[in-house]
Coordinates of C-alpha atoms and ligand atoms in Angstrom, one line a residue:
M13 CA 97.0 -25.8 42.3
I14 CA 94.5 -23.3 40.9
I15 CA 92.7 -21.9 43.9
Q16 CA 89.7 -19.6 43.4
K17 CA 88.8 -17.0 46.1
N18 CA 85.3 -16.1 47.3
K19 CA 83.5 -18.4 45.0
N20 CA 79.8 -18.8 45.2
I21 CA 79.2 -22.6 45.3
S22 CA 75.4 -22.6 45.4
H23 CA 75.2 -24.4 42.0
Y24 CA 77.3 -27.3 43.4
L25 CA 74.6 -27.9 46.1
T26 CA 71.4 -29.6 45.2
L27 CA 69.5 -27.6 47.8
R28 CA 71.0 -24.4 46.2
N29 CA 71.9 -22.7 49.4
N30 CA 73.5 -19.4 48.8
V31 CA 77.0 -19.7 50.1
V32 CA 80.5 -18.4 49.3
A33 CA 83.6 -20.5 49.8
E34 CA 86.6 -18.5 51.0
L35 CA 88.9 -20.8 48.9
F36 CA 87.8 -23.3 46.2
F37 CA 89.7 -26.0 44.3
E38 CA 88.5 -28.6 41.9
A39 CA 90.4 -31.9 42.4
K40 CA 90.6 -34.1 39.3
S41 CA 92.9 -36.9 40.5
R42 CA 94.0 -38.6 43.7
E43 CA 97.2 -36.5 43.6
D44 CA 95.0 -33.4 43.5
L45 CA 93.1 -34.6 46.6
I46 CA 96.3 -35.3 48.5
A47 CA 97.8 -31.9 47.4
A48 CA 94.6 -30.1 48.6
K49 CA 94.8 -31.8 52.0
K50 CA 98.5 -30.9 52.3
Y51 CA 97.8 -27.3 51.3
S52 CA 95.1 -27.1 54.1
L53 CA 97.6 -28.5 56.6
D54 CA 100.5 -26.3 55.6
N55 CA 98.2 -23.2 55.7
R56 CA 96.2 -24.3 58.8
L57 CA 92.9 -24.1 56.9
D58 CA 89.7 -26.1 57.4
I59 CA 89.1 -28.4 54.5
F60 CA 85.7 -29.5 53.2
I61 CA 85.3 -32.1 50.4
L62 CA 82.3 -31.6 48.3
G63 CA 81.0 -34.6 46.4
G64 CA 77.7 -34.3 44.6
G65 CA 76.5 -31.7 47.1
S66 CA 73.3 -33.7 47.4
N67 CA 73.2 -34.4 51.1
L68 CA 74.1 -31.0 52.5
A69 CA 72.3 -28.0 54.0
V70 CA 74.5 -25.0 54.3
L71 CA 73.2 -22.6 56.9
K72 CA 76.2 -20.3 56.8
S73 CA 76.6 -17.6 54.2
R74 CA 80.3 -18.2 54.0
M75 CA 82.5 -21.3 54.3
D76 CA 86.0 -20.4 55.7
G77 CA 89.0 -22.4 54.6
L78 CA 89.3 -24.6 51.5
V79 CA 86.3 -26.2 49.8
V80 CA 87.4 -29.0 47.4
K81 CA 85.0 -30.2 44.7
N82 CA 85.8 -33.8 44.2
S83 CA 85.9 -34.5 40.4
Y84 CA 88.3 -37.5 40.6
V85 CA 86.5 -39.9 38.3
D86 CA 88.2 -43.3 37.7
L87 CA 87.1 -47.0 37.7
K88 CA 89.5 -49.9 37.3
V89 CA 88.6 -53.6 37.3
I90 CA 91.3 -55.3 39.4
D91 CA 90.3 -58.9 39.3
G92 CA 87.4 -61.2 38.5
N93 CA 86.1 -64.6 37.6
E94 CA 82.8 -65.9 36.2
K95 CA 81.0 -65.2 39.5
E96 CA 82.3 -61.8 40.7
V97 CA 84.3 -58.8 39.8
K98 CA 86.6 -56.7 42.0
M99 CA 87.0 -53.0 41.2
S100 CA 88.5 -49.8 42.4
V101 CA 86.2 -46.8 42.2
S102 CA 87.4 -43.3 42.9
S103 CA 85.6 -41.1 45.4
G104 CA 84.5 -38.5 42.9
F105 CA 82.8 -41.1 40.7
P106 CA 79.1 -40.2 40.1
I107 CA 76.6 -42.8 41.4
S108 CA 74.5 -42.5 38.2
L109 CA 77.5 -43.3 36.0
L110 CA 78.5 -46.2 38.3
I111 CA 75.1 -47.8 38.0
A112 CA 75.1 -47.3 34.2
R113 CA 78.4 -49.1 34.0
S114 CA 77.2 -51.8 36.3
I115 CA 74.2 -52.5 34.1
Q116 CA 76.3 -52.4 30.9
N117 CA 78.7 -55.0 32.4
G118 CA 76.4 -57.2 34.4
W119 CA 77.8 -56.2 37.8
S120 CA 75.3 -56.5 40.7
G121 CA 75.5 -54.7 44.0
F122 CA 74.8 -51.0 43.4
E123 CA 71.6 -51.2 41.4
Y124 CA 69.2 -50.2 44.2
H125 CA 71.0 -46.9 44.4
Q126 CA 69.6 -46.0 41.0
G127 CA 68.2 -42.5 41.3
L128 CA 70.6 -41.5 44.1
P129 CA 72.4 -38.3 43.2
G130 CA 75.9 -37.8 44.5
T131 CA 79.3 -39.5 44.3
V132 CA 81.0 -42.7 45.7
G133 CA 82.8 -40.6 48.4
G134 CA 79.5 -39.1 49.7
A135 CA 77.7 -42.5 49.5
V136 CA 80.5 -44.2 51.6
Y137 CA 80.7 -41.3 54.0
M138 CA 76.9 -41.5 54.6
N139 CA 76.6 -45.2 54.0
S140 CA 73.7 -44.3 51.7
K141 CA 70.8 -46.8 51.9
W142 CA 67.9 -48.3 50.1
T143 CA 65.1 -49.8 52.3
K144 CA 63.4 -52.3 49.9
P145 CA 65.2 -54.6 50.6
L146 CA 67.5 -52.9 53.1
T147 CA 70.9 -52.4 51.4
Y148 CA 73.7 -50.0 52.1
F149 CA 76.2 -48.6 49.8
G150 CA 79.1 -49.9 52.0
D151 CA 77.8 -53.5 51.8
N152 CA 80.1 -54.5 48.9
L153 CA 83.2 -52.6 50.0
V154 CA 86.2 -54.7 50.8
Y155 CA 88.9 -52.2 51.5
A156 CA 89.7 -48.6 50.7
F157 CA 92.4 -45.9 50.5
L158 CA 92.0 -42.8 52.6
I159 CA 94.0 -39.6 53.3
D160 CA 94.4 -39.4 57.0
S161 CA 94.4 -36.3 59.2
K162 CA 98.2 -35.8 58.6
G163 CA 97.8 -36.0 54.8
R164 CA 99.2 -39.5 54.6
E165 CA 97.7 -42.3 52.5
K166 CA 96.2 -45.1 54.5
K167 CA 94.7 -48.5 53.5
V168 CA 91.8 -49.8 55.6
G169 CA 89.5 -52.8 55.5
K170 CA 85.7 -52.6 55.6
S171 CA 85.4 -53.1 59.4
Y172 CA 87.3 -49.8 59.8
F173 CA 84.3 -47.9 58.5
E174 CA 81.8 -49.1 61.3
F175 CA 79.1 -48.9 58.7
D176 CA 75.6 -48.6 60.1
Y177 CA 72.3 -46.7 59.2
D178 CA 73.5 -43.3 57.8
H179 CA 76.9 -43.9 59.5
S180 CA 80.5 -44.4 58.7
I181 CA 83.6 -43.6 60.8
L182 CA 84.6 -40.9 58.2
Q183 CA 81.9 -38.7 59.7
K184 CA 84.1 -38.6 62.9
T185 CA 87.6 -38.9 61.6
K186 CA 87.1 -36.5 58.6
E187 CA 89.5 -38.7 56.6
I188 CA 89.1 -38.4 52.9
L189 CA 88.2 -41.3 50.7
L190 CA 90.5 -41.7 47.7
E191 CA 89.2 -45.0 46.3
G192 CA 87.0 -47.8 47.5
V193 CA 87.5 -51.4 46.4
F194 CA 84.3 -53.3 45.9
I195 CA 83.4 -56.9 45.0
L196 CA 80.2 -57.1 42.9
K197 CA 78.4 -60.3 41.8
K198 CA 78.0 -61.0 38.1
D199 CA 74.3 -61.3 37.1
S200 CA 72.3 -60.9 33.9
K201 CA 71.9 -57.4 32.7
E202 CA 68.1 -57.8 32.6
E203 CA 67.9 -58.8 36.3
I204 CA 70.1 -55.9 37.3
M205 CA 68.2 -53.5 35.2
K206 CA 64.9 -54.7 36.7
R207 CA 66.1 -54.1 40.2
A208 CA 67.5 -50.7 39.2
K209 CA 64.2 -49.7 37.5
F210 CA 62.2 -50.8 40.6
A211 CA 64.2 -48.5 42.8
F212 CA 64.2 -45.7 40.3
D213 CA 60.4 -46.0 39.8
Y214 CA 59.7 -46.1 43.5
R215 CA 61.7 -42.9 44.0
R216 CA 60.0 -41.2 41.1
K217 CA 56.6 -42.3 42.5
T218 CA 57.1 -41.3 46.1
Q219 CA 59.7 -38.6 46.1
P220 CA 60.1 -35.2 44.4
Y221 CA 62.7 -34.8 41.7
G222 CA 64.0 -32.2 39.3
I223 CA 63.8 -29.5 42.0
A224 CA 66.2 -28.1 44.6
S225 CA 66.3 -30.4 47.6
S226 CA 68.9 -32.5 49.5
G227 CA 67.0 -35.7 49.6
C228 CA 65.6 -36.9 52.9
F229 CA 66.4 -34.2 55.4
F230 CA 65.9 -36.1 58.7
K231 CA 66.9 -39.6 59.8
N232 CA 64.2 -42.2 60.4
Y233 CA 63.8 -42.9 64.0
Q234 CA 64.0 -46.5 65.1
G235 CA 62.6 -47.7 61.8
R236 CA 59.8 -45.0 61.9
S237 CA 59.7 -42.9 58.7
A238 CA 60.5 -39.3 59.5
G239 CA 58.5 -38.4 56.3
Y240 CA 55.4 -40.3 57.7
M241 CA 55.7 -38.3 61.0
I242 CA 56.1 -34.9 59.3
D243 CA 53.2 -35.7 57.1
K244 CA 51.0 -36.7 60.0
V245 CA 51.6 -33.4 61.8
G246 CA 50.1 -31.7 58.8
L247 CA 53.2 -30.1 57.4
K248 CA 53.1 -31.3 53.8
G249 CA 53.3 -28.2 51.6
F250 CA 54.1 -25.9 54.6
S251 CA 56.5 -23.1 53.7
V252 CA 58.6 -20.5 55.4
G253 CA 59.7 -18.0 52.8
N254 CA 60.9 -19.9 49.8
Y255 CA 61.7 -23.1 51.7
F256 CA 58.8 -25.6 51.9
V257 CA 58.0 -29.2 52.8
S258 CA 57.4 -31.3 49.7
P259 CA 53.7 -32.2 49.2
I260 CA 54.9 -35.5 47.7
H261 CA 57.3 -36.8 50.5
A262 CA 57.3 -34.8 53.7
N263 CA 61.0 -35.6 54.5
F264 CA 62.1 -33.5 51.6
I265 CA 62.7 -29.8 52.1
I266 CA 62.6 -27.8 48.8
N267 CA 64.1 -24.5 47.9
K268 CA 61.8 -22.6 45.5
G269 CA 64.8 -20.4 44.6
D270 CA 66.8 -17.9 46.6
G271 CA 65.6 -19.3 49.9
K272 CA 67.0 -17.4 52.9
R273 CA 69.0 -19.3 55.5
E274 CA 66.9 -17.8 58.3
D275 CA 63.8 -19.3 56.7
L276 CA 65.4 -22.7 56.4
I277 CA 66.4 -22.6 60.1
K278 CA 62.9 -21.6 61.1
L279 CA 61.3 -24.3 59.0
I280 CA 63.6 -27.0 60.5
G281 CA 62.7 -25.8 64.0
I282 CA 58.9 -25.9 63.3
I283 CA 59.2 -29.5 61.9
K284 CA 61.2 -30.7 64.9
N285 CA 58.8 -29.1 67.4
K286 CA 55.7 -30.4 65.8
V287 CA 57.0 -34.0 65.5
K288 CA 58.3 -33.8 69.1
E289 CA 54.9 -32.7 70.3
K290 CA 52.9 -35.3 68.5
F291 CA 55.2 -38.3 68.5
G292 CA 57.7 -37.6 71.3
V293 CA 60.5 -38.1 68.8
T294 CA 63.4 -35.7 68.5
L295 CA 64.3 -35.7 64.8
E296 CA 67.9 -35.6 63.9
E297 CA 69.1 -34.2 60.6
E298 CA 70.2 -36.8 58.0
V299 CA 71.8 -34.2 55.8
I300 CA 75.1 -32.7 56.9
I301 CA 74.5 -29.3 58.3
I302 CA 77.2 -26.7 57.8
Ligands
EPU401 N1 55.0 -41.7 54.2 C1 53.9 -40.9 54.4 N2 54.0 -39.6 54.1 C2 55.2 -39.1 53.6 C3 56.3 -39.9 53.3 C4 56.2 -41.3 53.7 O1 52.9 -41.3 54.9 O2 55.2 -37.9 53.3 C5 54.8 -43.2 54.5 C6 54.8 -44.0 53.2 O3 53.6 -44.1 52.7 C7 55.4 -45.4 53.7 C8 56.3 -45.0 54.8 O4 56.0 -43.7 55.2 O5 54.3 -46.1 54.2 C9 57.8 -45.1 54.4 O6 58.0 -44.2 53.3 P1 59.1 -44.4 52.2 O7 58.9 -45.8 51.6 O8 59.1 -43.3 51.3 O9 60.5 -44.5 53.0 P2 61.1 -43.5 54.0 O10 61.4 -44.3 55.3 O11 60.3 -42.3 54.2 C10 63.6 -44.1 53.4 C11 64.8 -43.4 53.2 C12 64.9 -42.8 51.8 C13 64.8 -43.9 50.8 C14 63.5 -44.6 51.0 C15 63.3 -45.8 50.1 C16 65.5 -42.3 55.3 C17 65.5 -41.1 56.1 N3 64.9 -42.2 54.1 O12 62.5 -43.2 53.3 O13 66.2 -42.2 51.6 O14 64.9 -43.4 49.4 O15 63.4 -45.1 52.4 O16 64.3 -46.8 50.3 O17 66.0 -43.3 55.7 C18 67.6 -40.3 51.4 O18 68.5 -41.0 51.9 O19 67.8 -39.1 51.1 C19 66.3 -40.8 51.3 C20 65.3 -40.1 50.7

């Protein structure tokens, strides 16, 4: 294992928080992921698996322990008939590539996630969603292989994940996804592409892109859009230092570059206070806060 010390990982994070990992390792296979977990257990280190780094806000200047960039990219078709296809997809597989492959092959099930940055591991961990119509990344999962807290491989069925809005059991157990096995429906490439394009265009129209953000920062509250509420308290475009609320979609926090963690913390506090005052709603972060 090649472990790097004191590595700045800001370019692995879409919000570009400035942070140094005490130890850093890039895992390129399932064996690498298992070895990393064992290394962390043997050396009593915290371990953090980094997928696309697109749903994180790192408020610390340093992450102690081992940070593992998951670059395990593999997709195998296991079974299929004229109606459906069963496939194993590795946790480091990029969502954009998964959708491109789905469109090419006429596999339907992931297309509404077109435009979602990140990896399969992150999307399962978060149970990433699309709201028009409501679909979750975990919907098509049948079973999966995990690394448990003792570093052993474990096979679990879909119900194990307790999938819900922005929720999977992995957030509690911190088990590591190796591969997910999904069943997708076969459909015409044109229909799949149409749905993918709809989602992509909607995101492009209503959300900022091509700038440093971590997607929607807060969870919606009982079906009420956090972005709508932040907008209505007048915070669109509001900034603290180099962090600001997107003028396009108010649930996106943007880093203009070199944003300071104190400014991000202050901005989060202001957003929460204002929304609480006007709507009586306590916003909860959707991104993982470290
Ligand atoms: N709205 C505003 N101002 C804003 C933002 C939204 O008035 O600044 C209004 C919109 O006009 C619309 C309503 O609020 O009437 C809902 O907005 P939108 O359709 O953008 O959906 P959302 O509830 O704000 C959710 C997800 C997004 C996902 C979209 C589309 C959450 C926290 N957000 O946003 O997910 O892309 O639906 O499916 O659930 C993410 O996961 O990172 C994310 C951005």
